[in-house]
Amino acid sequence: MNWAGIGVLLERLRVGVRDESQFYGSNPLEKDHTEHLFSPVSLPCLPVPRTMANSERTFIAIKPDGVQRGLVGEIIKRFEQKGFRLVGLKFIQASEDLLKEHYIDLKDRPFFSGLVKYMHSGPVVAMVWEGLNVVKTGRVMLGETNPADSKPGTIRGDFCIQVGRNIIHGSDSVESAEKEISLWFQPEELVDYKSCAQNWIYE
């Protein structure tokens, strides 16, 4: 192990010096022993085979209160850091017709009209995320529908208080995700691309 060479490398990284002569001086042997430490390394970006499992998709929407409170970046960061891949995103003022269709299963509930009004009160960030078990894991990341029942560390557990302002929506099943994605996005609005990060997320 060339400890001297490693020491030179660490010191160079610490001070951010680009001029190698500051470390090597006039001693060519010292440069020979450390030069390989600075050689560029090319890491291949090989595509990870897409399977039915790791290509599962979910629909996530940041509601008007989440947008107004400046939580868009924080929420996207959490899904990215988890390892999911963003394949669709739009910033939209949803129409009442779109919202009524989205929440059609709740049309007979007494809070339906208020829910549609609330969702129509400001812009929404609509997203499609892809990854292994993304529907189930996404719901866990969101927390319970009622923030009071959500654990710390979840989005709702950390950022909201009342169920009527719970900042985010996530598909509750693969079937619901497919329906919601097709409602909010056209096929050409979803982007399929190669991500080198996938090599470090999936075996």
Tab-separated table of C-alpha atoms in Angstrom:
chain	number	residue	atom	x	y	z
A	1	MET	CA	0.000	0.000	0.000
A	2	ASN	CA	1.450	3.356	-1.080
A	3	TRP	CA	0.504	5.391	1.996
A	4	ALA	CA	2.617	8.345	0.873
A	5	GLY	CA	0.742	8.511	-2.407
A	6	ILE	CA	-2.619	8.300	-0.667
A	7	GLY	CA	-1.575	11.096	1.656
A	8	VAL	CA	-0.738	13.276	-1.326
A	9	LEU	CA	-4.132	12.495	-2.852
A	10	LEU	CA	-6.053	13.369	0.307
A	11	GLU	CA	-4.166	16.617	0.749
A	12	ARG	CA	-4.780	17.557	-2.867
A	13	LEU	CA	-8.510	16.937	-2.486
A	14	ARG	CA	-8.585	18.914	0.757
A	15	VAL	CA	-7.125	22.107	-0.664
A	16	GLY	CA	-8.437	21.717	-4.198
A	17	VAL	CA	-5.111	22.422	-5.895
A	18	ARG	CA	-4.869	21.663	-9.597
A	19	ASP	CA	-1.157	22.360	-10.036
A	20	GLU	CA	0.530	19.009	-9.438
A	21	SER	CA	3.953	20.649	-9.104
A	22	GLN	CA	2.914	21.979	-5.696
A	23	PHE	CA	2.977	18.399	-4.447
A	24	TYR	CA	5.539	16.712	-6.681
A	25	GLY	CA	8.133	19.492	-6.688
A	26	SER	CA	11.142	18.506	-8.759
A	27	ASN	CA	11.230	14.860	-7.686
A	28	PRO	CA	10.159	12.740	-10.701
A	29	LEU	CA	10.083	9.541	-8.619
A	30	GLU	CA	7.406	10.980	-6.331
A	31	LYS	CA	5.295	11.848	-9.350
A	32	ASP	CA	5.714	8.340	-10.775
A	33	HIS	CA	4.445	6.820	-7.537
A	34	THR	CA	1.326	8.993	-7.342
A	35	GLU	CA	0.412	9.762	-10.927
A	36	HIS	CA	-1.907	6.749	-11.229
A	37	LEU	CA	-4.012	8.119	-8.384
A	38	PHE	CA	-5.137	11.027	-10.567
A	39	SER	CA	-5.884	9.057	-13.731
A	40	PRO	CA	-9.494	9.431	-14.929
A	41	VAL	CA	-11.683	6.382	-14.383
A	42	SER	CA	-14.509	5.606	-16.775
A	43	LEU	CA	-17.446	3.780	-15.214
A	44	PRO	CA	-19.821	2.101	-17.666
A	45	CYS	CA	-23.470	3.152	-17.676
A	46	LEU	CA	-25.075	-0.159	-18.483
A	47	PRO	CA	-28.868	-0.382	-18.775
A	48	VAL	CA	-30.600	-2.360	-16.051
A	49	PRO	CA	-33.050	-4.840	-17.595
A	50	ARG	CA	-36.585	-3.535	-17.090
A	51	THR	CA	-38.825	-6.138	-15.519
A	52	MET	CA	-42.479	-6.102	-14.548
A	53	ALA	CA	-41.318	-5.487	-10.981
A	54	ASN	CA	-38.889	-2.589	-11.331
A	55	SER	CA	-40.999	-0.896	-14.033
A	56	GLU	CA	-44.063	-0.552	-11.779
A	57	ARG	CA	-45.414	2.998	-11.832
A	58	THR	CA	-47.425	5.159	-9.461
A	59	PHE	CA	-49.160	8.517	-9.660
A	60	ILE	CA	-48.129	11.112	-7.086
A	61	ALA	CA	-49.668	14.594	-6.889
A	62	ILE	CA	-48.547	17.445	-4.667
A	63	LYS	CA	-51.740	19.247	-3.727
A	64	PRO	CA	-52.232	23.040	-3.742
A	65	ASP	CA	-51.266	23.383	-0.077
A	66	GLY	CA	-48.024	21.480	-0.673
A	67	VAL	CA	-47.212	23.775	-3.606
A	68	GLN	CA	-48.053	26.965	-1.711
A	69	ARG	CA	-45.932	25.905	1.254
A	70	GLY	CA	-42.864	25.320	-0.923
A	71	LEU	CA	-42.632	21.560	-0.346
A	72	VAL	CA	-42.285	20.484	-3.980
A	73	GLY	CA	-38.494	20.153	-3.909
A	74	GLU	CA	-38.463	18.319	-0.585
A	75	ILE	CA	-41.023	15.764	-1.772
A	76	ILE	CA	-39.264	15.139	-5.083
A	77	LYS	CA	-35.969	14.786	-3.222
A	78	ARG	CA	-37.380	12.061	-0.991
A	79	PHE	CA	-38.555	9.956	-3.932
A	80	GLU	CA	-35.269	10.460	-5.781
A	81	GLN	CA	-33.182	9.608	-2.730
A	82	LYS	CA	-35.226	6.460	-2.208
A	83	GLY	CA	-34.130	5.353	-5.664
A	84	PHE	CA	-37.304	5.762	-7.703
A	85	ARG	CA	-37.149	7.152	-11.223
A	86	LEU	CA	-39.172	10.185	-12.285
A	87	VAL	CA	-40.732	9.526	-15.702
A	88	GLY	CA	-43.431	12.199	-15.850
A	89	LEU	CA	-44.013	15.632	-14.321
A	90	LYS	CA	-46.304	18.562	-14.985
A	91	PHE	CA	-47.323	21.736	-13.156
A	92	ILE	CA	-51.022	22.135	-13.781
A	93	GLN	CA	-54.107	24.037	-12.700
A	94	ALA	CA	-56.459	21.053	-12.762
A	95	SER	CA	-59.959	21.587	-14.101
A	96	GLU	CA	-62.980	20.687	-12.010
A	97	ASP	CA	-63.932	18.046	-14.575
A	98	LEU	CA	-60.523	16.388	-14.258
A	99	LEU	CA	-60.716	16.448	-10.469
A	100	LYS	CA	-64.243	15.049	-10.409
A	101	GLU	CA	-63.093	12.178	-12.596
A	102	HIS	CA	-60.018	11.629	-10.448
A	103	TYR	CA	-62.101	11.409	-7.264
A	104	ILE	CA	-65.113	9.713	-8.846
A	105	ASP	CA	-65.049	6.923	-6.242
A	106	LEU	CA	-65.793	9.562	-3.596
A	107	LYS	CA	-68.620	11.303	-5.444
A	108	ASP	CA	-71.263	10.174	-2.934
A	109	ARG	CA	-69.297	11.297	0.119
A	110	PRO	CA	-70.403	14.511	1.864
A	111	PHE	CA	-66.954	16.104	1.511
A	112	PHE	CA	-66.714	15.524	-2.265
A	113	SER	CA	-67.574	19.044	-3.412
A	114	GLY	CA	-65.254	20.595	-0.833
A	115	LEU	CA	-62.442	18.277	-1.916
A	116	VAL	CA	-62.838	19.264	-5.563
A	117	LYS	CA	-62.934	22.957	-4.610
A	118	TYR	CA	-59.781	22.602	-2.522
A	119	MET	CA	-57.892	20.768	-5.274
A	120	HIS	CA	-59.016	23.407	-7.784
A	121	SER	CA	-57.886	26.285	-5.556
A	122	GLY	CA	-54.306	26.312	-6.855
A	123	PRO	CA	-51.794	24.529	-9.072
A	124	VAL	CA	-50.901	20.879	-8.586
A	125	VAL	CA	-47.636	19.074	-9.333
A	126	ALA	CA	-48.561	15.794	-11.030
A	127	MET	CA	-45.861	13.127	-11.252
A	128	VAL	CA	-45.275	9.552	-12.332
A	129	TRP	CA	-42.615	7.582	-10.474
A	130	GLU	CA	-41.239	4.191	-11.466
A	131	GLY	CA	-39.534	1.443	-9.485
A	132	LEU	CA	-39.796	-1.803	-7.568
A	133	ASN	CA	-42.964	-1.843	-5.414
A	134	VAL	CA	-43.282	1.901	-5.946
A	135	VAL	CA	-47.040	1.935	-5.264
A	136	LYS	CA	-46.782	0.285	-1.856
A	137	THR	CA	-43.556	2.022	-0.859
A	138	GLY	CA	-44.861	5.371	-2.055
A	139	ARG	CA	-47.886	5.050	0.210
A	140	VAL	CA	-45.620	4.270	3.152
A	141	MET	CA	-43.523	7.337	2.369
A	142	LEU	CA	-46.644	9.513	2.270
A	143	GLY	CA	-47.985	8.372	5.628
A	144	GLU	CA	-51.609	7.920	6.658
A	145	THR	CA	-54.415	9.960	5.097
A	146	ASN	CA	-54.875	11.667	8.458
A	147	PRO	CA	-51.588	13.373	9.363
A	148	ALA	CA	-52.347	12.830	13.052
A	149	ASP	CA	-51.967	9.084	12.447
A	150	SER	CA	-48.787	9.440	10.381
A	151	LYS	CA	-45.406	8.508	11.786
A	152	PRO	CA	-42.499	10.953	11.967
A	153	GLY	CA	-40.303	10.512	8.913
A	154	THR	CA	-43.248	10.249	6.531
A	155	ILE	CA	-44.216	13.210	4.372
A	156	ARG	CA	-47.522	13.816	6.127
A	157	GLY	CA	-46.065	13.017	9.521
A	158	ASP	CA	-43.413	15.686	9.027
A	159	PHE	CA	-45.216	18.430	7.144
A	160	CYS	CA	-48.936	18.636	7.861
A	161	ILE	CA	-51.524	18.584	10.635
A	162	GLN	CA	-55.107	18.332	9.321
A	163	VAL	CA	-56.601	15.682	7.059
A	164	GLY	CA	-58.193	18.387	4.911
A	165	ARG	CA	-54.745	19.790	4.121
A	166	ASN	CA	-52.631	16.670	3.793
A	167	ILE	CA	-50.463	18.072	0.936
A	168	ILE	CA	-50.062	14.968	-1.245
A	169	HIS	CA	-51.875	12.171	-3.076
A	170	GLY	CA	-50.540	8.749	-3.997
A	171	SER	CA	-52.119	5.831	-5.845
A	172	ASP	CA	-53.361	3.115	-3.482
A	173	SER	CA	-52.993	0.179	-5.896
A	174	VAL	CA	-51.353	-0.721	-9.186
A	175	GLU	CA	-54.763	-0.652	-10.854
A	176	SER	CA	-55.531	2.813	-9.479
A	177	ALA	CA	-52.100	4.009	-10.569
A	178	GLU	CA	-52.698	2.903	-14.152
A	179	LYS	CA	-56.067	4.665	-14.210
A	180	GLU	CA	-54.750	7.876	-12.669
A	181	ILE	CA	-51.668	8.022	-14.879
A	182	SER	CA	-53.787	7.666	-18.020
A	183	LEU	CA	-56.138	10.371	-16.704
A	184	TRP	CA	-53.431	12.952	-16.015
A	185	PHE	CA	-50.829	12.104	-18.681
A	186	GLN	CA	-50.750	11.315	-22.366
A	187	PRO	CA	-48.431	8.405	-23.301
A	188	GLU	CA	-46.015	10.763	-25.058
A	189	GLU	CA	-45.657	12.811	-21.863
A	190	LEU	CA	-43.976	9.900	-20.079
A	191	VAL	CA	-40.247	9.689	-20.714
A	192	ASP	CA	-38.300	6.435	-20.817
A	193	TYR	CA	-34.577	6.988	-20.393
A	194	LYS	CA	-31.431	5.269	-19.163
A	195	SER	CA	-30.371	6.130	-15.632
A	196	CYS	CA	-26.895	5.089	-14.497
A	197	ALA	CA	-28.108	5.238	-10.897
A	198	GLN	CA	-30.223	2.147	-11.508
A	199	ASN	CA	-27.057	0.022	-11.578
A	200	TRP	CA	-26.479	0.954	-7.947
A	201	ILE	CA	-30.099	0.441	-6.866
A	202	TYR	CA	-31.010	-2.934	-8.394
A	203	GLU	CA	-28.984	-6.127	-8.517
